[in-house]
Structure formats: C-alpha cells, structure tokens
Amino acid sequence: MALNLVFMGPPGAGKGTQAERFAREHGIPKISTGDILREAVTAQTPLGLEVKSLMDRGDLVSDDLIIGIVQERLARADAARGFVLDGFPRTVPQAAALDRLLNGRGALIVVEIQVPDEELVRRVVSRRICSLCGRTVSAFGDDGVAAERCGHCGGSLVSRSDDSAQVVRDRLKVYWRETQPMIAFYQERPTYRAIDGMQPPERVRDALVAAVASALGQPASELKAGTTVRPEKNA
Ligand code: AP5
C-alpha cells in the first residue's frame, strides 16, 4: 500500500523542512520540484538555463515542463511505495495531471500547512542553505545571534537567489493567484487536511503525522517511522 503525499503551502510554510523528515522516517522519497530545478540551474543544464530567470523573479515554470519532470520522477522504482511531493502541484492543471499520473496507485493525501504572510517573509529572508551539506537552517539561532557557519558541518551558509524580501512578496502573490485556487480542487476530498504551521517544527511534525493518519483512517500511533501503512478507509 503506497503512501502518496502532497505537502502544500506558501513559500516558507515549512513544506521542505517537514517533507525531508517525513520521507526519511518513512522510507519514501521526497520529491521537491524546486530542488530539482535548482540542481539544474547549478549544473547549467538546458533545463536550468531555461528556468533560471523565471525562478529568480519568483514566477512559475510552465505546467507542461514541470508535469513532464514529475511524471519521469514518479516512474522511478523508489516511488513505487509512495512519495512526499513538495512544491508540486501548484496550479489546478498540475493537480489534474497528478490525478492522471496516479491512476491505480492508491489515494492521494494532501496536507496544507497554513502560516500567515508576514511570518512567511520573516522565515524566508532569514533562511540559509549550507553550501557543504545542503541543510536548510535559519540565519539566526535560538539566541537571535546571526550564524555564519552550519551548526552541523561547519560549511558556509548561503541564501537562495529568490529569497530577497521583494522576490518573496512576489512569490506570495503568485501563490495566492495560482496555487490558492488549487485548495478548492482538493478541499472536498476525504483525504485533504489543513494544519497550523505557526508552531515549532516538532509540533508541526506531530500535527502532520496525525493528519496523515486520520486521512488514512488509522491512529497516529500506528504511523510511526517504518511501520506499514494499512489500506485507507477513506480513499
Ligand atoms: P520551491 O523551492 O518549491 O519554493 P516555495 O514553494 O516557494 O517554498 P520554499 O522552499 O520557499 O518554502 P518551504 O515551505 O519549503 O519552507 P522551508 O521548509 O524551507 O520553488 C521555488 C521556485 O521553483 C518557484 O518560485 C518556481 O519558480 C519554481 N517551481 C517549483 N515548483 C514548481 C511547480 N510545481 N510549478 C511551477 N514552478 C515551480 O522553511 C523556510 C524557513 O523557515 C527555513 O529557514 C526553515 O528552517 C524555517 N522553518 C520551517 N518550519 C518552521 C517552523 N515551524 N517555525 C519556524 N521556522 C520554520
């Protein structure tokens, strides 16, 4: 029984943070379209050269291009037991395409992580990525002091090219215009859940596990790392 998940929410909601952990704990791949595109930009592949300026402005890559990327990724063997999608779908045509791609692969569970806009801007402008180990961290530690080195490996911390305050505000406009309508596409389904993302990451993680378990119709205690997922009742 596959565990097919979408974590959705605006820039900075914590999708990537939670998807990485959930995927690791449950032995399924995290599939982040933003990460796939950024890797292509860094490697200067034809795809990367095509999408770089769009991403730097905070605009969306075309539906056809991104659907093709996800179709190819979902066809790989490691996604047969399920996946966590982070950043896809983000338009109604992408959501409709995902339904077609999943035909016969089991139910799709969609969890929306809700966070107010001003908190999102604060989180994104202070986000840093470790240039060595790739971890996402905040530029400010718990003591509020600016960090210059990764606390895990000592690598230097860099910002994403689309994480300036102005581009984040533009990305939020794109989110409300293009992605918010997708919530109506999913909201009436029995496997849609929304959770409060304005909590510490550990609490968000617990809320996510509870949301996924309830969408599957099983107790959260049964959805511990590495446990088998029973067939869902609500699919
Ligand atoms: P993408 O990489 O998907 O960016 P995004 O959706 O804007 O999301 P972010 O990565 O900014 O935020 P997140 O929710 O993952 O937050 P995170 O966990 O890092 O897309 C980038 C671009 O690629 C798009 O603009 C577009 O151009 C293109 N693209 C990608 N997919 C596409 C698609 N399907 N169609 C078309 N174009 C596409 O957390 C943020 C910060 O907050 C971190 O510092 C983190 O440490 C911190 N944090 C996390 N959780 C908490 C918490 N609970 N409390 C406090 N701080 C927290």
PDB file of C-alpha atoms and ligand atoms in Angstrom, residues 9-18 32-35 37-38 51 54-56 58-63 66 70 86-91 94 119 122-124 126-128 136-139 160 162-163 171 197-202 204, ligand 1:
ATOM      1  CA  GLY A   9       1.520  25.735   1.433  1.00  0.00           C
ATOM      2  CA  PRO A  10       3.043  29.116   0.614  1.00  0.00           C
ATOM      3  CA  PRO A  11       6.798  29.860   0.395  1.00  0.00           C
ATOM      4  CA  GLY A  12       8.322  29.427   3.848  1.00  0.00           C
ATOM      5  CA  ALA A  13       5.423  27.388   5.288  1.00  0.00           C
ATOM      6  CA  GLY A  14       7.863  24.591   6.136  1.00  0.00           C
ATOM      7  CA  LYS A  15       6.991  22.129   3.353  1.00  0.00           C
ATOM      8  CA  GLY A  16      10.607  21.271   2.594  1.00  0.00           C
ATOM      9  CA  THR A  17      11.594  21.004   6.264  1.00  0.00           C
ATOM     10  CA  GLN A  18       8.737  18.619   7.029  1.00  0.00           C
ATOM     11  CA  SER A  32      10.807  18.649  -4.457  1.00  0.00           C
ATOM     12  CA  THR A  33      10.293  20.313  -7.825  1.00  0.00           C
ATOM     13  CA  GLY A  34      12.111  23.409  -6.505  1.00  0.00           C
ATOM     14  CA  ASP A  35      15.169  21.281  -5.607  1.00  0.00           C
ATOM     15  CA  LEU A  37      15.027  22.898 -10.782  1.00  0.00           C
ATOM     16  CA  ARG A  38      17.746  24.432  -8.560  1.00  0.00           C
ATOM     17  CA  VAL A  51      14.214  28.327 -15.917  1.00  0.00           C
ATOM     18  CA  LEU A  54      11.858  32.785 -14.111  1.00  0.00           C
ATOM     19  CA  MET A  55      12.829  31.349 -10.725  1.00  0.00           C
ATOM     20  CA  ASP A  56      14.889  34.403  -9.769  1.00  0.00           C
ATOM     21  CA  GLY A  58       9.545  34.141  -8.385  1.00  0.00           C
ATOM     22  CA  ASP A  59       7.447  33.199 -11.421  1.00  0.00           C
ATOM     23  CA  LEU A  60       6.241  29.675 -12.090  1.00  0.00           C
ATOM     24  CA  VAL A  61       7.803  27.338 -14.608  1.00  0.00           C
ATOM     25  CA  SER A  62       5.335  26.174 -17.285  1.00  0.00           C
ATOM     26  CA  ASP A  63       2.876  23.427 -16.377  1.00  0.00           C
ATOM     27  CA  ILE A  66       7.045  20.613 -14.628  1.00  0.00           C
ATOM     28  CA  VAL A  70       7.257  14.826 -12.151  1.00  0.00           C
ATOM     29  CA  ASP A  86       6.965  19.272  -2.013  1.00  0.00           C
ATOM     30  CA  GLY A  87       6.156  22.198  -4.310  1.00  0.00           C
ATOM     31  CA  PHE A  88       4.063  20.183  -6.763  1.00  0.00           C
ATOM     32  CA  PRO A  89       1.290  20.559  -7.738  1.00  0.00           C
ATOM     33  CA  ARG A  90       0.915  24.353  -7.550  1.00  0.00           C
ATOM     34  CA  THR A  91      -1.691  25.040 -10.249  1.00  0.00           C
ATOM     35  CA  GLN A  94      -0.818  20.378 -12.354  1.00  0.00           C
ATOM     36  CA  GLU A 119       5.742  35.199   9.248  1.00  0.00           C
ATOM     37  CA  ARG A 122      10.446  36.687   8.017  1.00  0.00           C
ATOM     38  CA  ARG A 123      11.265  32.978   7.681  1.00  0.00           C
ATOM     39  CA  VAL A 124      12.284  33.105   4.037  1.00  0.00           C
ATOM     40  CA  SER A 126      16.396  34.531   7.168  1.00  0.00           C
ATOM     41  CA  ARG A 127      16.666  31.100   5.509  1.00  0.00           C
ATOM     42  CA  ARG A 128      20.185  29.918   4.743  1.00  0.00           C
ATOM     43  CA  THR A 136      18.252  24.374   5.441  1.00  0.00           C
ATOM     44  CA  VAL A 137      18.722  26.497   8.562  1.00  0.00           C
ATOM     45  CA  SER A 138      17.703  29.885   9.890  1.00  0.00           C
ATOM     46  CA  ALA A 139      20.320  32.664   9.776  1.00  0.00           C
ATOM     47  CA  ARG A 160      18.773  31.190  -2.229  1.00  0.00           C
ATOM     48  CA  ASP A 162      14.926  34.000  -4.829  1.00  0.00           C
ATOM     49  CA  ASP A 163      14.886  34.690  -1.065  1.00  0.00           C
ATOM     50  CA  ARG A 171       6.243  34.653  -4.820  1.00  0.00           C
ATOM     51  CA  GLY A 197       2.227  25.779  10.643  1.00  0.00           C
ATOM     52  CA  MET A 198       2.690  28.516  13.283  1.00  0.00           C
ATOM     53  CA  GLN A 199       4.139  26.101  15.805  1.00  0.00           C
ATOM     54  CA  PRO A 200       7.660  24.865  16.458  1.00  0.00           C
ATOM     55  CA  PRO A 201       8.812  22.356  13.814  1.00  0.00           C
ATOM     56  CA  GLU A 202       8.424  19.375  16.206  1.00  0.00           C
ATOM     57  CA  VAL A 204       4.156  20.773  13.118  1.00  0.00           C
TER      58      VAL A 204
HETATM   59  P1  AP5 B   1      10.158  25.920  -4.174  1.00  0.00           P
HETATM   60  O1  AP5 B   1      11.542  25.506  -3.918  1.00  0.00           O
HETATM   61  O2  AP5 B   1       9.076  24.900  -4.158  1.00  0.00           O
HETATM   62  O3  AP5 B   1       9.838  27.107  -3.147  1.00  0.00           O
HETATM   63  P2  AP5 B   1       8.500  27.511  -2.338  1.00  0.00           P
HETATM   64  O4  AP5 B   1       7.272  26.766  -2.636  1.00  0.00           O
HETATM   65  O5  AP5 B   1       8.434  28.971  -2.549  1.00  0.00           O
HETATM   66  O6  AP5 B   1       8.803  27.043  -0.932  1.00  0.00           O
HETATM   67  P3  AP5 B   1      10.051  27.316  -0.047  1.00  0.00           P
HETATM   68  O7  AP5 B   1      11.123  26.309  -0.394  1.00  0.00           O
HETATM   69  O8  AP5 B   1      10.443  28.766  -0.110  1.00  0.00           O
HETATM   70  O9  AP5 B   1       9.459  27.103   1.393  1.00  0.00           O
HETATM   71  P4  AP5 B   1       9.141  25.804   2.262  1.00  0.00           P
HETATM   72  O10 AP5 B   1       7.680  25.764   2.525  1.00  0.00           O
HETATM   73  O11 AP5 B   1       9.767  24.571   1.681  1.00  0.00           O
HETATM   74  O12 AP5 B   1       9.876  26.229   3.609  1.00  0.00           O
HETATM   75  P5  AP5 B   1      11.163  25.624   4.356  1.00  0.00           P
HETATM   76  O13 AP5 B   1      10.844  24.284   4.902  1.00  0.00           O
HETATM   77  O14 AP5 B   1      12.407  25.772   3.514  1.00  0.00           O
HETATM   78  O15 AP5 B   1      10.035  26.673  -5.574  1.00  0.00           O
HETATM   79  C1  AP5 B   1      10.997  27.619  -5.985  1.00  0.00           C
HETATM   80  C2  AP5 B   1      10.667  28.064  -7.427  1.00  0.00           C
HETATM   81  O16 AP5 B   1      10.757  26.940  -8.314  1.00  0.00           O
HETATM   82  C3  AP5 B   1       9.261  28.628  -7.659  1.00  0.00           C
HETATM   83  O17 AP5 B   1       9.192  30.018  -7.329  1.00  0.00           O
HETATM   84  C4  AP5 B   1       9.090  28.362  -9.153  1.00  0.00           C
HETATM   85  O18 AP5 B   1       9.801  29.300  -9.926  1.00  0.00           O
HETATM   86  C5  AP5 B   1       9.752  27.010  -9.337  1.00  0.00           C
HETATM   87  N1  AP5 B   1       8.821  25.874  -9.150  1.00  0.00           N
HETATM   88  C6  AP5 B   1       8.939  24.891  -8.207  1.00  0.00           C
HETATM   89  N2  AP5 B   1       7.918  24.025  -8.300  1.00  0.00           N
HETATM   90  C7  AP5 B   1       7.143  24.451  -9.320  1.00  0.00           C
HETATM   91  C8  AP5 B   1       5.920  23.981  -9.880  1.00  0.00           C
HETATM   92  N3  AP5 B   1       5.296  22.880  -9.401  1.00  0.00           N
HETATM   93  N4  AP5 B   1       5.371  24.676 -10.910  1.00  0.00           N
HETATM   94  C9  AP5 B   1       5.989  25.781 -11.399  1.00  0.00           C
HETATM   95  N5  AP5 B   1       7.137  26.294 -10.903  1.00  0.00           N
HETATM   96  C10 AP5 B   1       7.715  25.631  -9.878  1.00  0.00           C
HETATM   97  O19 AP5 B   1      11.251  26.667   5.583  1.00  0.00           O
HETATM   98  C11 AP5 B   1      11.549  28.036   5.352  1.00  0.00           C
HETATM   99  C12 AP5 B   1      12.386  28.583   6.543  1.00  0.00           C
HETATM  100  O20 AP5 B   1      11.579  28.540   7.723  1.00  0.00           O
HETATM  101  C13 AP5 B   1      13.640  27.747   6.830  1.00  0.00           C
HETATM  102  O21 AP5 B   1      14.686  28.588   7.235  1.00  0.00           O
HETATM  103  C14 AP5 B   1      13.192  26.820   7.969  1.00  0.00           C
HETATM  104  O22 AP5 B   1      14.296  26.470   8.805  1.00  0.00           O
HETATM  105  C15 AP5 B   1      12.182  27.698   8.709  1.00  0.00           C
HETATM  106  N6  AP5 B   1      11.083  26.933   9.326  1.00  0.00           N
HETATM  107  C16 AP5 B   1      10.474  25.816   8.839  1.00  0.00           C
HETATM  108  N7  AP5 B   1       9.495  25.420   9.678  1.00  0.00           N
HETATM  109  C17 AP5 B   1       9.456  26.325  10.675  1.00  0.00           C
HETATM  110  C18 AP5 B   1       8.642  26.467  11.854  1.00  0.00           C
HETATM  111  N8  AP5 B   1       7.670  25.597  12.145  1.00  0.00           N
HETATM  112  N9  AP5 B   1       8.877  27.521  12.665  1.00  0.00           N
HETATM  113  C19 AP5 B   1       9.869  28.420  12.385  1.00  0.00           C
HETATM  114  N10 AP5 B   1      10.695  28.341  11.312  1.00  0.00           N
HETATM  115  C20 AP5 B   1      10.479  27.293  10.467  1.00  0.00           C
END
